[in-house]
Amino acid sequence: MKKYVVIIICFQFGMIFSQEDQLEEAAKEAKQYIAQGNELLTDQGNFPKAEGEYRKAIATNPVSPIAKYNLANAYYGSEKYDEATLRYTEATKATNATKSEKHKAFHNQGNTYMEQKKYKEAVEAYKNALRNNPKDDETRYNLALAKKMLEQQQQQNDQDQDQKDQNQDQDQKEDNKDQKDGDDKEEKKGDDGDNKDDQKDQGDKGDEEKDQGEDEEGEPKDDQKDKGEQGDEEKDEQGEPKEQQPQRPQGQLSPQQVKSLLEAMNNEEKKVQDKINAKKAQGSKVKTEKDW
C-alpha cells in the first residue's frame, strides 16, 4: 500500500513541474511577440501588424499585464481611446501585475480620459496611479489639472443648464402668449358672430314692421298711403316740393302769378262796384249856394 502512495505523490509533483515549464515557455513566447510588436510599432510605425503581435502575446500568456499595457499604448497613439481604456483596465487587473505596472497603466488611463474630456474619470484614474506610486510628481500634476478642468466643466454645464432653462421659460411664455392670442381671436370671432346675429334679428324685425305696413300684394296700406300723401301736401305748402317742378318758358306767368293777378282784378272791380252802390244810396245832392 505504501508503494502505491509514493508513486501517486511523485506523479503529482511531475505534473506541477510540467505546468510550470509550460507557463515559463508561454511567458517566454509572449515576450517574443511583445518584442516584435514593439519593433513594428516604434521602428516601422506599422500599427496593424504590431496590434497582431500584441494579441498573440495576450493569447499565449493571458496573465501577463505587459502585452495588454503595450497594446493599450498602441491604441492610445492611434487615438482609439475606448479600446485603449479597455486594455489599460485589463492591465491593472492582471493577477501578477506589480505596483509599478499598475501605476503606469492607471496614469496612462487618466491621460486617455483627459483626451475624451472625461475629467471625472481622469481624476479617479490619477488617484489610483498615486496609490501605487505616491512619489510620482507627473501624476500629481496631471491630477491637479484634471480637477481644474472638471471644475470648469461643471461650471460650464451649470451655465448651459441655466441658459437652457431660460430658453425653455421663454419658449413657454411665447407659447402661452400665442395661446392667449388665439383665444382672444376666437373670443372676438364669437362676438362678431353674436353681433351679426343681432343685426340679423334687427333686420328681421325691420322686415316684420315693413310687412305690417304693406298689404298682401306688397302695396302700402291705405292709412299708410294717406299719411304719405298728406306729408307730400304739407311739403308742397312749405315751398319744398318733393319733386322738382319743370322750368317755365321765358315770358310765361306762373300759376301763382296768374292767381295773384286775378285776385287783384277782382279787388279793383269790387272797389268800383262798391263806389257805385254808395252813390246810389246817397241820391241827388242838395244845392245850398247860389249859382253864378
PDB file of C-alpha atoms in Angstrom:
ATOM      1  CA  MET A   1       0.000   0.000   0.000  1.00  0.00           C
ATOM      2  CA  LYS A   2       2.780   2.460   0.824  1.00  0.00           C
ATOM      3  CA  LYS A   3       4.364   1.711  -2.506  1.00  0.00           C
ATOM      4  CA  TYR A   4       1.317   2.975  -4.401  1.00  0.00           C
ATOM      5  CA  VAL A   5       1.164   6.175  -2.331  1.00  0.00           C
ATOM      6  CA  VAL A   6       4.704   7.094  -3.185  1.00  0.00           C
ATOM      7  CA  ILE A   7       4.043   6.591  -6.866  1.00  0.00           C
ATOM      8  CA  ILE A   8       0.986   8.903  -6.777  1.00  0.00           C
ATOM      9  CA  ILE A   9       2.909  11.687  -4.994  1.00  0.00           C
ATOM     10  CA  CYS A  10       5.706  11.529  -7.498  1.00  0.00           C
ATOM     11  CA  PHE A  11       3.209  11.700 -10.326  1.00  0.00           C
ATOM     12  CA  GLN A  12       1.604  14.871  -8.837  1.00  0.00           C
ATOM     13  CA  PHE A  13       4.994  16.559  -8.458  1.00  0.00           C
ATOM     14  CA  GLY A  14       5.705  15.704 -12.053  1.00  0.00           C
ATOM     15  CA  MET A  15       2.502  17.393 -13.218  1.00  0.00           C
ATOM     16  CA  ILE A  16       3.353  20.520 -11.227  1.00  0.00           C
ATOM     17  CA  PHE A  17       6.788  20.765 -12.716  1.00  0.00           C
ATOM     18  CA  SER A  18       5.305  20.210 -16.174  1.00  0.00           C
ATOM     19  CA  GLN A  19       2.770  23.075 -15.723  1.00  0.00           C
ATOM     20  CA  GLU A  20       5.494  25.409 -14.505  1.00  0.00           C
ATOM     21  CA  ASP A  21       7.535  24.571 -17.524  1.00  0.00           C
ATOM     22  CA  GLN A  22       4.577  25.291 -19.782  1.00  0.00           C
ATOM     23  CA  LEU A  23       3.965  28.669 -18.104  1.00  0.00           C
ATOM     24  CA  GLU A  24       7.600  29.600 -18.441  1.00  0.00           C
ATOM     25  CA  GLU A  25       7.562  28.567 -22.067  1.00  0.00           C
ATOM     26  CA  ALA A  26       4.351  30.593 -22.658  1.00  0.00           C
ATOM     27  CA  ALA A  27       5.801  33.643 -20.922  1.00  0.00           C
ATOM     28  CA  LYS A  28       8.972  33.343 -22.984  1.00  0.00           C
ATOM     29  CA  GLU A  29       6.979  33.072 -26.217  1.00  0.00           C
ATOM     30  CA  ALA A  30       4.742  36.017 -25.211  1.00  0.00           C
ATOM     31  CA  LYS A  31       7.827  38.167 -24.640  1.00  0.00           C
ATOM     32  CA  GLN A  32       8.963  37.396 -28.170  1.00  0.00           C
ATOM     33  CA  TYR A  33       5.599  38.530 -29.561  1.00  0.00           C
ATOM     34  CA  ILE A  34       5.767  41.688 -27.456  1.00  0.00           C
ATOM     35  CA  ALA A  35       9.264  42.487 -28.691  1.00  0.00           C
ATOM     36  CA  GLN A  36       8.197  42.033 -32.304  1.00  0.00           C
ATOM     37  CA  GLY A  37       5.144  44.257 -31.709  1.00  0.00           C
ATOM     38  CA  ASN A  38       7.311  46.979 -30.181  1.00  0.00           C
ATOM     39  CA  GLU A  39       9.685  46.872 -33.128  1.00  0.00           C
ATOM     40  CA  LEU A  40       6.877  47.056 -35.682  1.00  0.00           C
ATOM     41  CA  LEU A  41       5.217  49.970 -33.879  1.00  0.00           C
ATOM     42  CA  THR A  42       8.274  52.005 -32.855  1.00  0.00           C
ATOM     43  CA  ASP A  43      10.638  51.453 -35.755  1.00  0.00           C
ATOM     44  CA  GLN A  44       8.239  50.944 -38.640  1.00  0.00           C
ATOM     45  CA  GLY A  45       5.044  52.645 -37.384  1.00  0.00           C
ATOM     46  CA  ASN A  46       3.087  49.633 -38.591  1.00  0.00           C
ATOM     47  CA  PHE A  47       0.177  49.630 -36.161  1.00  0.00           C
ATOM     48  CA  PRO A  48      -1.899  46.808 -37.728  1.00  0.00           C
ATOM     49  CA  LYS A  49       0.974  44.260 -37.581  1.00  0.00           C
ATOM     50  CA  ALA A  50       2.017  45.453 -34.134  1.00  0.00           C
ATOM     51  CA  GLU A  51      -1.536  45.008 -32.892  1.00  0.00           C
ATOM     52  CA  GLY A  52      -1.486  41.438 -34.207  1.00  0.00           C
ATOM     53  CA  GLU A  53       1.727  40.626 -32.340  1.00  0.00           C
ATOM     54  CA  TYR A  54       0.363  42.020 -29.079  1.00  0.00           C
ATOM     55  CA  ARG A  55      -2.781  39.963 -29.445  1.00  0.00           C
ATOM     56  CA  LYS A  56      -0.692  36.824 -29.935  1.00  0.00           C
ATOM     57  CA  ALA A  57       1.186  37.636 -26.751  1.00  0.00           C
ATOM     58  CA  ILE A  58      -2.059  38.054 -24.782  1.00  0.00           C
ATOM     59  CA  ALA A  59      -3.443  34.796 -26.127  1.00  0.00           C
ATOM     60  CA  THR A  60      -0.189  32.975 -25.291  1.00  0.00           C
ATOM     61  CA  ASN A  61       0.152  34.399 -21.760  1.00  0.00           C
ATOM     62  CA  PRO A  62      -3.205  35.881 -20.565  1.00  0.00           C
ATOM     63  CA  VAL A  63      -1.947  36.670 -17.072  1.00  0.00           C
ATOM     64  CA  SER A  64       0.815  38.977 -18.255  1.00  0.00           C
ATOM     65  CA  PRO A  65      -0.009  42.704 -17.988  1.00  0.00           C
ATOM     66  CA  ILE A  66       2.827  43.783 -20.304  1.00  0.00           C
ATOM     67  CA  ALA A  67       1.185  42.782 -23.615  1.00  0.00           C
ATOM     68  CA  LYS A  68      -2.091  44.408 -22.567  1.00  0.00           C
ATOM     69  CA  TYR A  69      -0.326  47.583 -21.467  1.00  0.00           C
ATOM     70  CA  ASN A  70       1.677  47.853 -24.707  1.00  0.00           C
ATOM     71  CA  LEU A  71      -1.417  47.187 -26.814  1.00  0.00           C
ATOM     72  CA  ALA A  72      -3.244  49.918 -24.863  1.00  0.00           C
ATOM     73  CA  ASN A  73      -0.397  52.333 -25.647  1.00  0.00           C
ATOM     74  CA  ALA A  74      -0.675  51.418 -29.335  1.00  0.00           C
ATOM     75  CA  TYR A  75      -4.415  52.206 -29.277  1.00  0.00           C
ATOM     76  CA  TYR A  76      -3.747  55.486 -27.459  1.00  0.00           C
ATOM     77  CA  GLY A  77      -1.237  56.574 -30.110  1.00  0.00           C
ATOM     78  CA  SER A  78      -3.816  55.795 -32.813  1.00  0.00           C
ATOM     79  CA  GLU A  79      -6.497  57.834 -30.950  1.00  0.00           C
ATOM     80  CA  LYS A  80      -8.601  54.731 -30.344  1.00  0.00           C
ATOM     81  CA  TYR A  81      -9.360  55.836 -26.817  1.00  0.00           C
ATOM     82  CA  ASP A  82     -12.145  53.403 -25.981  1.00  0.00           C
ATOM     83  CA  GLU A  83     -10.005  50.387 -26.891  1.00  0.00           C
ATOM     84  CA  ALA A  84      -7.070  51.900 -25.010  1.00  0.00           C
ATOM     85  CA  THR A  85      -9.138  52.374 -21.842  1.00  0.00           C
ATOM     86  CA  LEU A  86     -10.291  48.762 -22.008  1.00  0.00           C
ATOM     87  CA  ARG A  87      -6.746  47.382 -22.312  1.00  0.00           C
ATOM     88  CA  TYR A  88      -5.405  49.631 -19.530  1.00  0.00           C
ATOM     89  CA  THR A  89      -8.146  48.313 -17.256  1.00  0.00           C
ATOM     90  CA  GLU A  90      -7.168  44.742 -18.121  1.00  0.00           C
ATOM     91  CA  ALA A  91      -3.528  45.521 -17.336  1.00  0.00           C
ATOM     92  CA  THR A  92      -4.370  46.900 -13.880  1.00  0.00           C
ATOM     93  CA  LYS A  93      -6.423  43.784 -13.100  1.00  0.00           C
ATOM     94  CA  ALA A  94      -3.745  41.299 -14.103  1.00  0.00           C
ATOM     95  CA  THR A  95      -3.017  38.932 -11.219  1.00  0.00           C
ATOM     96  CA  ASN A  96       0.775  39.174 -11.412  1.00  0.00           C
ATOM     97  CA  ALA A  97       0.937  42.927 -12.151  1.00  0.00           C
ATOM     98  CA  THR A  98       3.355  44.829  -9.934  1.00  0.00           C
ATOM     99  CA  LYS A  99       2.658  48.194  -8.306  1.00  0.00           C
ATOM    100  CA  SER A 100       4.892  49.905 -10.830  1.00  0.00           C
ATOM    101  CA  GLU A 101       2.989  48.306 -13.730  1.00  0.00           C
ATOM    102  CA  LYS A 102      -0.354  49.244 -12.205  1.00  0.00           C
ATOM    103  CA  HIS A 103       0.851  52.816 -11.633  1.00  0.00           C
ATOM    104  CA  LYS A 104       1.797  53.207 -15.296  1.00  0.00           C
ATOM    105  CA  ALA A 105      -1.473  51.661 -16.502  1.00  0.00           C
ATOM    106  CA  PHE A 106      -3.593  53.948 -14.297  1.00  0.00           C
ATOM    107  CA  HIS A 107      -1.544  57.017 -15.234  1.00  0.00           C
ATOM    108  CA  ASN A 108      -1.958  56.400 -18.987  1.00  0.00           C
ATOM    109  CA  GLN A 109      -5.614  55.550 -18.482  1.00  0.00           C
ATOM    110  CA  GLY A 110      -6.037  59.001 -16.890  1.00  0.00           C
ATOM    111  CA  ASN A 111      -4.427  60.544 -19.973  1.00  0.00           C
ATOM    112  CA  THR A 112      -6.895  58.679 -22.168  1.00  0.00           C
ATOM    113  CA  TYR A 113      -9.839  60.076 -20.182  1.00  0.00           C
ATOM    114  CA  MET A 114      -8.366  63.575 -20.446  1.00  0.00           C
ATOM    115  CA  GLU A 115      -8.307  63.276 -24.246  1.00  0.00           C
ATOM    116  CA  GLN A 116     -12.010  62.355 -24.136  1.00  0.00           C
ATOM    117  CA  LYS A 117     -12.775  65.250 -21.736  1.00  0.00           C
ATOM    118  CA  LYS A 118     -13.948  62.724 -19.162  1.00  0.00           C
ATOM    119  CA  TYR A 119     -12.372  64.689 -16.341  1.00  0.00           C
ATOM    120  CA  LYS A 120     -14.202  62.957 -13.514  1.00  0.00           C
ATOM    121  CA  GLU A 121     -12.922  59.536 -14.654  1.00  0.00           C
ATOM    122  CA  ALA A 122      -9.442  61.012 -15.188  1.00  0.00           C
ATOM    123  CA  VAL A 123      -9.337  62.253 -11.590  1.00  0.00           C
ATOM    124  CA  GLU A 124     -10.103  58.743 -10.295  1.00  0.00           C
ATOM    125  CA  ALA A 125      -7.507  57.161 -12.591  1.00  0.00           C
ATOM    126  CA  TYR A 126      -4.745  59.532 -11.421  1.00  0.00           C
ATOM    127  CA  LYS A 127      -5.692  58.906  -7.788  1.00  0.00           C
ATOM    128  CA  ASN A 128      -5.315  55.159  -8.347  1.00  0.00           C
ATOM    129  CA  ALA A 129      -1.962  55.772 -10.002  1.00  0.00           C
ATOM    130  CA  LEU A 130      -0.770  57.739  -6.937  1.00  0.00           C
ATOM    131  CA  ARG A 131      -1.939  54.962  -4.624  1.00  0.00           C
ATOM    132  CA  ASN A 132       0.539  52.682  -6.383  1.00  0.00           C
ATOM    133  CA  ASN A 133       3.306  55.301  -6.575  1.00  0.00           C
ATOM    134  CA  PRO A 134       2.695  58.339  -4.313  1.00  0.00           C
ATOM    135  CA  LYS A 135       6.012  59.918  -5.273  1.00  0.00           C
ATOM    136  CA  ASP A 136       5.278  60.465  -8.962  1.00  0.00           C
ATOM    137  CA  ASP A 137       5.114  64.254  -9.457  1.00  0.00           C
ATOM    138  CA  GLU A 138       3.932  63.926 -13.061  1.00  0.00           C
ATOM    139  CA  THR A 139       0.860  62.004 -11.957  1.00  0.00           C
ATOM    140  CA  ARG A 140       0.271  64.545  -9.180  1.00  0.00           C
ATOM    141  CA  TYR A 141       0.417  67.410 -11.696  1.00  0.00           C
ATOM    142  CA  ASN A 142      -1.989  65.628 -14.037  1.00  0.00           C
ATOM    143  CA  LEU A 143      -4.362  65.066 -11.119  1.00  0.00           C
ATOM    144  CA  ALA A 144      -4.406  68.787 -10.270  1.00  0.00           C
ATOM    145  CA  LEU A 145      -5.020  69.654 -13.921  1.00  0.00           C
ATOM    146  CA  ALA A 146      -7.836  67.134 -14.156  1.00  0.00           C
ATOM    147  CA  LYS A 147      -9.504  68.613 -11.038  1.00  0.00           C
ATOM    148  CA  LYS A 148      -9.292  72.121 -12.512  1.00  0.00           C
ATOM    149  CA  MET A 149     -10.739  71.009 -15.848  1.00  0.00           C
ATOM    150  CA  LEU A 150     -13.522  69.148 -14.020  1.00  0.00           C
ATOM    151  CA  GLU A 151     -14.454  72.289 -12.072  1.00  0.00           C
ATOM    152  CA  GLN A 152     -14.574  74.384 -15.259  1.00  0.00           C
ATOM    153  CA  GLN A 153     -16.646  71.714 -16.960  1.00  0.00           C
ATOM    154  CA  GLN A 154     -19.168  71.671 -14.122  1.00  0.00           C
ATOM    155  CA  GLN A 155     -19.428  75.477 -14.188  1.00  0.00           C
ATOM    156  CA  GLN A 156     -19.984  75.402 -17.934  1.00  0.00           C
ATOM    157  CA  ASN A 157     -22.607  72.696 -17.542  1.00  0.00           C
ATOM    158  CA  ASP A 158     -24.383  74.793 -14.918  1.00  0.00           C
ATOM    159  CA  GLN A 159     -24.346  77.828 -17.226  1.00  0.00           C
ATOM    160  CA  ASP A 160     -25.619  75.735 -20.114  1.00  0.00           C
ATOM    161  CA  GLN A 161     -28.380  74.352 -17.922  1.00  0.00           C
ATOM    162  CA  ASP A 162     -29.352  77.849 -16.767  1.00  0.00           C
ATOM    163  CA  GLN A 163     -29.431  79.046 -20.374  1.00  0.00           C
ATOM    164  CA  LYS A 164     -31.480  76.019 -21.341  1.00  0.00           C
ATOM    165  CA  ASP A 165     -33.938  76.706 -18.524  1.00  0.00           C
ATOM    166  CA  GLN A 166     -34.208  80.352 -19.606  1.00  0.00           C
ATOM    167  CA  ASN A 167     -34.831  79.306 -23.191  1.00  0.00           C
ATOM    168  CA  GLN A 168     -37.491  76.878 -22.035  1.00  0.00           C
ATOM    169  CA  ASP A 169     -39.126  79.593 -19.928  1.00  0.00           C
ATOM    170  CA  GLN A 170     -39.026  81.990 -22.893  1.00  0.00           C
ATOM    171  CA  ASP A 171     -40.494  79.344 -25.181  1.00  0.00           C
ATOM    172  CA  GLN A 172     -43.184  78.641 -22.600  1.00  0.00           C
ATOM    173  CA  LYS A 173     -44.038  82.353 -22.361  1.00  0.00           C
ATOM    174  CA  GLU A 174     -44.240  82.620 -26.152  1.00  0.00           C
ATOM    175  CA  ASP A 175     -46.435  79.521 -26.303  1.00  0.00           C
ATOM    176  CA  ASN A 176     -48.715  80.988 -23.620  1.00  0.00           C
ATOM    177  CA  LYS A 177     -48.835  84.308 -25.500  1.00  0.00           C
ATOM    178  CA  ASP A 178     -49.683  82.551 -28.768  1.00  0.00           C
ATOM    179  CA  GLN A 179     -52.333  80.541 -26.959  1.00  0.00           C
ATOM    180  CA  LYS A 180     -53.781  83.708 -25.409  1.00  0.00           C
ATOM    181  CA  ASP A 181     -53.798  85.493 -28.779  1.00  0.00           C
ATOM    182  CA  GLY A 182     -55.549  82.515 -30.295  1.00  0.00           C
ATOM    183  CA  ASP A 183     -58.141  82.526 -27.526  1.00  0.00           C
ATOM    184  CA  ASP A 184     -58.683  86.277 -27.967  1.00  0.00           C
ATOM    185  CA  LYS A 185     -59.200  85.801 -31.691  1.00  0.00           C
ATOM    186  CA  GLU A 186     -61.676  83.010 -31.060  1.00  0.00           C
ATOM    187  CA  GLU A 187     -63.498  85.162 -28.497  1.00  0.00           C
ATOM    188  CA  LYS A 188     -63.589  88.122 -30.896  1.00  0.00           C
ATOM    189  CA  LYS A 189     -64.814  85.845 -33.630  1.00  0.00           C
ATOM    190  CA  GLY A 190     -67.597  84.691 -31.352  1.00  0.00           C
ATOM    191  CA  ASP A 191     -68.528  88.305 -30.516  1.00  0.00           C
ATOM    192  CA  ASP A 192     -68.679  89.161 -34.218  1.00  0.00           C
ATOM    193  CA  GLY A 193     -70.983  86.229 -34.723  1.00  0.00           C
ATOM    194  CA  ASP A 194     -73.259  87.477 -31.945  1.00  0.00           C
ATOM    195  CA  ASN A 195     -73.264  90.975 -33.475  1.00  0.00           C
ATOM    196  CA  LYS A 196     -74.175  89.515 -36.821  1.00  0.00           C
ATOM    197  CA  ASP A 197     -77.000  87.592 -35.183  1.00  0.00           C
ATOM    198  CA  ASP A 198     -78.198  90.815 -33.524  1.00  0.00           C
ATOM    199  CA  GLN A 199     -78.054  92.637 -36.852  1.00  0.00           C
ATOM    200  CA  LYS A 200     -79.927  89.798 -38.451  1.00  0.00           C
ATOM    201  CA  ASP A 201     -82.575  89.963 -35.733  1.00  0.00           C
ATOM    202  CA  GLN A 202     -82.901  93.717 -36.232  1.00  0.00           C
ATOM    203  CA  GLY A 203     -83.174  93.172 -39.979  1.00  0.00           C
ATOM    204  CA  ASP A 204     -85.874  90.564 -39.440  1.00  0.00           C
ATOM    205  CA  LYS A 205     -87.663  92.969 -37.103  1.00  0.00           C
ATOM    206  CA  GLY A 206     -87.460  95.712 -39.749  1.00  0.00           C
ATOM    207  CA  ASP A 207     -88.820  93.345 -42.377  1.00  0.00           C
ATOM    208  CA  GLU A 208     -91.616  92.409 -39.996  1.00  0.00           C
ATOM    209  CA  GLU A 209     -92.508  96.090 -39.469  1.00  0.00           C
ATOM    210  CA  LYS A 210     -92.376  96.608 -43.197  1.00  0.00           C
ATOM    211  CA  ASP A 211     -94.731  93.683 -43.699  1.00  0.00           C
ATOM    212  CA  GLN A 212     -97.105  95.220 -41.164  1.00  0.00           C
ATOM    213  CA  GLY A 213     -97.164  98.419 -43.247  1.00  0.00           C
ATOM    214  CA  GLU A 214     -97.986  96.591 -46.517  1.00  0.00           C
ATOM    215  CA  ASP A 215    -100.984  94.664 -47.697  1.00  0.00           C
ATOM    216  CA  GLU A 216    -100.927  91.139 -49.057  1.00  0.00           C
ATOM    217  CA  GLU A 217     -99.848  92.315 -52.523  1.00  0.00           C
ATOM    218  CA  GLY A 218     -96.879  94.231 -51.150  1.00  0.00           C
ATOM    219  CA  GLU A 219     -98.544  97.654 -51.578  1.00  0.00           C
ATOM    220  CA  PRO A 220     -98.748 100.171 -48.700  1.00  0.00           C
ATOM    221  CA  LYS A 221    -101.969 100.071 -46.744  1.00  0.00           C
ATOM    222  CA  ASP A 222    -104.496 102.909 -47.226  1.00  0.00           C
ATOM    223  CA  ASP A 223    -103.780 104.662 -43.949  1.00  0.00           C
ATOM    224  CA  GLN A 224    -100.069 104.459 -44.562  1.00  0.00           C
ATOM    225  CA  LYS A 225    -100.566 105.690 -48.121  1.00  0.00           C
ATOM    226  CA  ASP A 226    -102.768 108.619 -46.986  1.00  0.00           C
ATOM    227  CA  LYS A 227    -100.190 109.620 -44.466  1.00  0.00           C
ATOM    228  CA  GLY A 228     -97.634 109.670 -47.203  1.00  0.00           C
ATOM    229  CA  GLU A 229     -99.757 111.855 -49.450  1.00  0.00           C
ATOM    230  CA  GLN A 230    -100.581 114.209 -46.604  1.00  0.00           C
ATOM    231  CA  GLY A 231     -96.944 114.532 -45.925  1.00  0.00           C
ATOM    232  CA  ASP A 232     -96.354 115.420 -49.588  1.00  0.00           C
ATOM    233  CA  GLU A 233     -99.050 118.127 -49.435  1.00  0.00           C
ATOM    234  CA  GLU A 234     -97.540 119.628 -46.299  1.00  0.00           C
ATOM    235  CA  LYS A 235     -94.230 119.630 -48.004  1.00  0.00           C
ATOM    236  CA  ASP A 236     -95.691 121.491 -51.021  1.00  0.00           C
ATOM    237  CA  GLU A 237     -97.223 124.222 -48.829  1.00  0.00           C
ATOM    238  CA  GLN A 238     -93.835 124.806 -47.252  1.00  0.00           C
ATOM    239  CA  GLY A 239     -92.367 125.503 -50.657  1.00  0.00           C
ATOM    240  CA  GLU A 240     -90.234 122.376 -50.691  1.00  0.00           C
ATOM    241  CA  PRO A 241     -91.738 120.188 -53.371  1.00  0.00           C
ATOM    242  CA  LYS A 242     -90.784 116.568 -53.211  1.00  0.00           C
ATOM    243  CA  GLU A 243     -90.140 116.524 -56.950  1.00  0.00           C
ATOM    244  CA  GLN A 244     -88.509 119.339 -58.908  1.00  0.00           C
ATOM    245  CA  GLN A 245     -91.058 121.324 -60.976  1.00  0.00           C
ATOM    246  CA  PRO A 246     -90.337 121.714 -64.689  1.00  0.00           C
ATOM    247  CA  GLN A 247     -88.973 125.118 -65.754  1.00  0.00           C
ATOM    248  CA  ARG A 248     -91.479 127.611 -67.398  1.00  0.00           C
ATOM    249  CA  PRO A 249     -90.861 129.054 -70.830  1.00  0.00           C
ATOM    250  CA  GLN A 250     -89.474 132.591 -70.751  1.00  0.00           C
ATOM    251  CA  GLY A 251     -92.259 135.304 -70.516  1.00  0.00           C
ATOM    252  CA  GLN A 252     -94.958 132.897 -69.312  1.00  0.00           C
ATOM    253  CA  LEU A 253     -96.641 133.658 -65.949  1.00  0.00           C
ATOM    254  CA  SER A 254     -96.587 131.084 -63.290  1.00  0.00           C
ATOM    255  CA  PRO A 255     -99.830 129.766 -61.895  1.00  0.00           C
ATOM    256  CA  GLN A 256     -99.215 131.685 -58.697  1.00  0.00           C
ATOM    257  CA  GLN A 257     -98.684 134.924 -60.594  1.00  0.00           C
ATOM    258  CA  VAL A 258    -101.866 134.352 -62.605  1.00  0.00           C
ATOM    259  CA  LYS A 259    -103.777 133.703 -59.410  1.00  0.00           C
ATOM    260  CA  SER A 260    -102.425 136.879 -57.816  1.00  0.00           C
ATOM    261  CA  LEU A 261    -103.314 138.913 -60.913  1.00  0.00           C
ATOM    262  CA  LEU A 262    -106.890 137.619 -60.941  1.00  0.00           C
ATOM    263  CA  GLU A 263    -107.300 138.410 -57.272  1.00  0.00           C
ATOM    264  CA  ALA A 264    -106.041 141.991 -57.865  1.00  0.00           C
ATOM    265  CA  MET A 265    -108.528 142.455 -60.758  1.00  0.00           C
ATOM    266  CA  ASN A 266    -111.358 141.164 -58.647  1.00  0.00           C
ATOM    267  CA  ASN A 267    -110.413 143.511 -55.847  1.00  0.00           C
ATOM    268  CA  GLU A 268    -110.400 146.532 -58.222  1.00  0.00           C
ATOM    269  CA  GLU A 269    -113.717 145.523 -59.695  1.00  0.00           C
ATOM    270  CA  LYS A 270    -115.131 145.135 -56.208  1.00  0.00           C
ATOM    271  CA  LYS A 271    -113.942 148.629 -55.252  1.00  0.00           C
ATOM    272  CA  VAL A 272    -115.619 150.175 -58.318  1.00  0.00           C
ATOM    273  CA  GLN A 273    -118.829 148.353 -57.605  1.00  0.00           C
ATOM    274  CA  ASP A 274    -118.745 149.486 -54.012  1.00  0.00           C
ATOM    275  CA  LYS A 275    -118.410 153.150 -55.095  1.00  0.00           C
ATOM    276  CA  ILE A 276    -121.379 152.848 -57.482  1.00  0.00           C
ATOM    277  CA  ASN A 277    -123.552 151.332 -54.801  1.00  0.00           C
ATOM    278  CA  ALA A 278    -122.562 154.074 -52.385  1.00  0.00           C
ATOM    279  CA  LYS A 279    -123.654 156.855 -54.766  1.00  0.00           C
ATOM    280  CA  LYS A 280    -126.952 155.220 -55.359  1.00  0.00           C
ATOM    281  CA  ALA A 281    -127.587 155.133 -51.705  1.00  0.00           C
ATOM    282  CA  GLN A 282    -126.862 158.904 -51.244  1.00  0.00           C
ATOM    283  CA  GLY A 283    -129.273 160.194 -54.002  1.00  0.00           C
ATOM    284  CA  SER A 284    -129.097 163.749 -55.568  1.00  0.00           C
ATOM    285  CA  LYS A 285    -127.029 166.351 -53.773  1.00  0.00           C
ATOM    286  CA  VAL A 286    -128.999 169.467 -52.405  1.00  0.00           C
ATOM    287  CA  LYS A 287    -127.616 172.775 -53.507  1.00  0.00           C
ATOM    288  CA  THR A 288    -127.016 175.299 -50.706  1.00  0.00           C
ATOM    289  CA  GLU A 289    -125.310 178.082 -52.654  1.00  0.00           C
ATOM    290  CA  LYS A 290    -126.359 180.279 -55.438  1.00  0.00           C
ATOM    291  CA  ASP A 291    -125.340 179.660 -58.896  1.00  0.00           C
ATOM    292  CA  TRP A 292    -123.322 182.277 -60.525  1.00  0.00           C
TER     293      TRP A 292
END
